[in-house]
PDB file of C-alpha atoms in Angstrom:
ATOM      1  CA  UNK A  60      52.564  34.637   4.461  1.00  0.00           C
ATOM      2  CA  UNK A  61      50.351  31.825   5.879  1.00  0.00           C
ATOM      3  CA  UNK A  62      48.598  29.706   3.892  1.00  0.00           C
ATOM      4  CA  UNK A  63      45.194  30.100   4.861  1.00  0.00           C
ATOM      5  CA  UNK A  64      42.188  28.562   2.554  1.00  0.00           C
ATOM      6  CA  UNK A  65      41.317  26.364   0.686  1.00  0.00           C
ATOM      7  CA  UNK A  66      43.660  23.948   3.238  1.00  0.00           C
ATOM      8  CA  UNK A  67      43.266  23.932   6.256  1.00  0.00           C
ATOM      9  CA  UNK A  68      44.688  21.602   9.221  1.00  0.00           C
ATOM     10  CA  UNK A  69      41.247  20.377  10.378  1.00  0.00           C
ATOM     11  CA  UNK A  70      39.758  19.705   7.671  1.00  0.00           C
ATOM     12  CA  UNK A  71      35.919  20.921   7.268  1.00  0.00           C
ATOM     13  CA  UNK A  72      32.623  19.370   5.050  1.00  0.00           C
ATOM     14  CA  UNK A  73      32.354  18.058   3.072  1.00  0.00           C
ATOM     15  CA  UNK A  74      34.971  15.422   4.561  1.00  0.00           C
ATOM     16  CA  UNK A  75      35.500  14.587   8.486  1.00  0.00           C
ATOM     17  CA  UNK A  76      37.439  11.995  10.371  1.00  0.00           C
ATOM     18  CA  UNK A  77      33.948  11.381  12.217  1.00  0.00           C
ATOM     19  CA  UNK A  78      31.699  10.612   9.253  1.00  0.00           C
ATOM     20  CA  UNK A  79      28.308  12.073   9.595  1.00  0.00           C
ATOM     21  CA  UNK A  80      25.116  11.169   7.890  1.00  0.00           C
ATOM     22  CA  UNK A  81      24.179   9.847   5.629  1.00  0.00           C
ATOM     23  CA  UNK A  82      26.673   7.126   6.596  1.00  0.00           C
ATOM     24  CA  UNK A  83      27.509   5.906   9.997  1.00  0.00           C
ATOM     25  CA  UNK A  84      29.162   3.070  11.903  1.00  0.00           C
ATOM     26  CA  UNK A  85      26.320   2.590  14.356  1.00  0.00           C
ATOM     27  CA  UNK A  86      23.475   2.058  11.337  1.00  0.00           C
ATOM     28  CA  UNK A  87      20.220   4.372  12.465  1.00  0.00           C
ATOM     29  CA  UNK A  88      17.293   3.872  10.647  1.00  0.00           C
ATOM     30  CA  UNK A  89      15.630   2.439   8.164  1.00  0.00           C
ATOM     31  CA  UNK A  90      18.003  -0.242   9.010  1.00  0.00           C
ATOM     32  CA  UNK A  91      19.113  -1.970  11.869  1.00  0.00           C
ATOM     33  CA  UNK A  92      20.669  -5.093  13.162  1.00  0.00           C
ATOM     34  CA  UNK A  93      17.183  -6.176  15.296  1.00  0.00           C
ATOM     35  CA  UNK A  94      14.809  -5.312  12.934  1.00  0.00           C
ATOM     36  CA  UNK A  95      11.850  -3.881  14.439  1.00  0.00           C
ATOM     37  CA  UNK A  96       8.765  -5.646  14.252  1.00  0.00           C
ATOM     38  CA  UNK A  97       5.702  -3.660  12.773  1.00  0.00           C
ATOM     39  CA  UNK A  98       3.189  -6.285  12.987  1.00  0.00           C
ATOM     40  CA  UNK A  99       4.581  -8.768  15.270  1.00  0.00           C
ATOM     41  CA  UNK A 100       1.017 -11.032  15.093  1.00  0.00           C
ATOM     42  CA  UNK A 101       2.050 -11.184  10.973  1.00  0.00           C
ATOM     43  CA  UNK A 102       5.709 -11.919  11.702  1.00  0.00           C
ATOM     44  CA  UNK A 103       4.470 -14.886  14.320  1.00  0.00           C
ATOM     45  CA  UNK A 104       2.325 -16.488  11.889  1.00  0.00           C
ATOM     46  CA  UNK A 105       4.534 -16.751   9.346  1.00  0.00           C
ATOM     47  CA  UNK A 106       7.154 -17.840  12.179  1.00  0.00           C
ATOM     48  CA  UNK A 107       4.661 -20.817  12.619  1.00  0.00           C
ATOM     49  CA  UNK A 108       3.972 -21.399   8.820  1.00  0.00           C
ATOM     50  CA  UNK A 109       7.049 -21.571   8.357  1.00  0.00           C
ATOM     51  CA  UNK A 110       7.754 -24.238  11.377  1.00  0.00           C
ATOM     52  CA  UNK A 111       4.374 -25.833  11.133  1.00  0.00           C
ATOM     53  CA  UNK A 112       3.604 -25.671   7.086  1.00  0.00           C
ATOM     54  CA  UNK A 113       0.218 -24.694   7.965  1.00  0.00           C
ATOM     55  CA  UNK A 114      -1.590 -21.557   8.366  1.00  0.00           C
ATOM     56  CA  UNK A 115      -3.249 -22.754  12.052  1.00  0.00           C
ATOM     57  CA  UNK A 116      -2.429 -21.549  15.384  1.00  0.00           C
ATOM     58  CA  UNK A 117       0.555 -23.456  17.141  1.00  0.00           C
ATOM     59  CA  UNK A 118      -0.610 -27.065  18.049  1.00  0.00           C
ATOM     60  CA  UNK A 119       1.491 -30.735  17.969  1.00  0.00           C
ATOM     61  CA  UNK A 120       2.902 -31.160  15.043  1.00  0.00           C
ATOM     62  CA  UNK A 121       1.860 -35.136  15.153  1.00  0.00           C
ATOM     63  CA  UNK A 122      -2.170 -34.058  15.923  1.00  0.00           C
ATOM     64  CA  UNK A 123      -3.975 -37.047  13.886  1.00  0.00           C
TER      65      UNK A 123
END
């Protein structure tokens, strides 16, 4: 008699070879390697803040 269920050769869900969601090797979102940017204007000022130490526009750091 062949052994049908519960085994099975190719084994079905909840476990796969090729893991589906909710994990998976290439990361979708909400993460991802190169974060995108929401509010790239924030993200550049505080770029500069943190360069600069000030809150102004880019200018020479050795403006007197």
């Amino acid at each position: 008699m062949g052994n049908l269920l519960p085994y099975s050769p190719t084994p079905l869900l909840p476990y796969s070879p090729t893991p589906l969601l909710p994990y998976s090797p290439t990361p979708l979102l909400p993460y991802s390697p190169t974060p995108l940017l929401p509010r790239p204007a924030a993200m550049k000022a505080r770029f500069v803040k943190a360069l600069t130490g000030s809150d102004q526009s880019p200018r020479p750091v050795r403006s007197q």
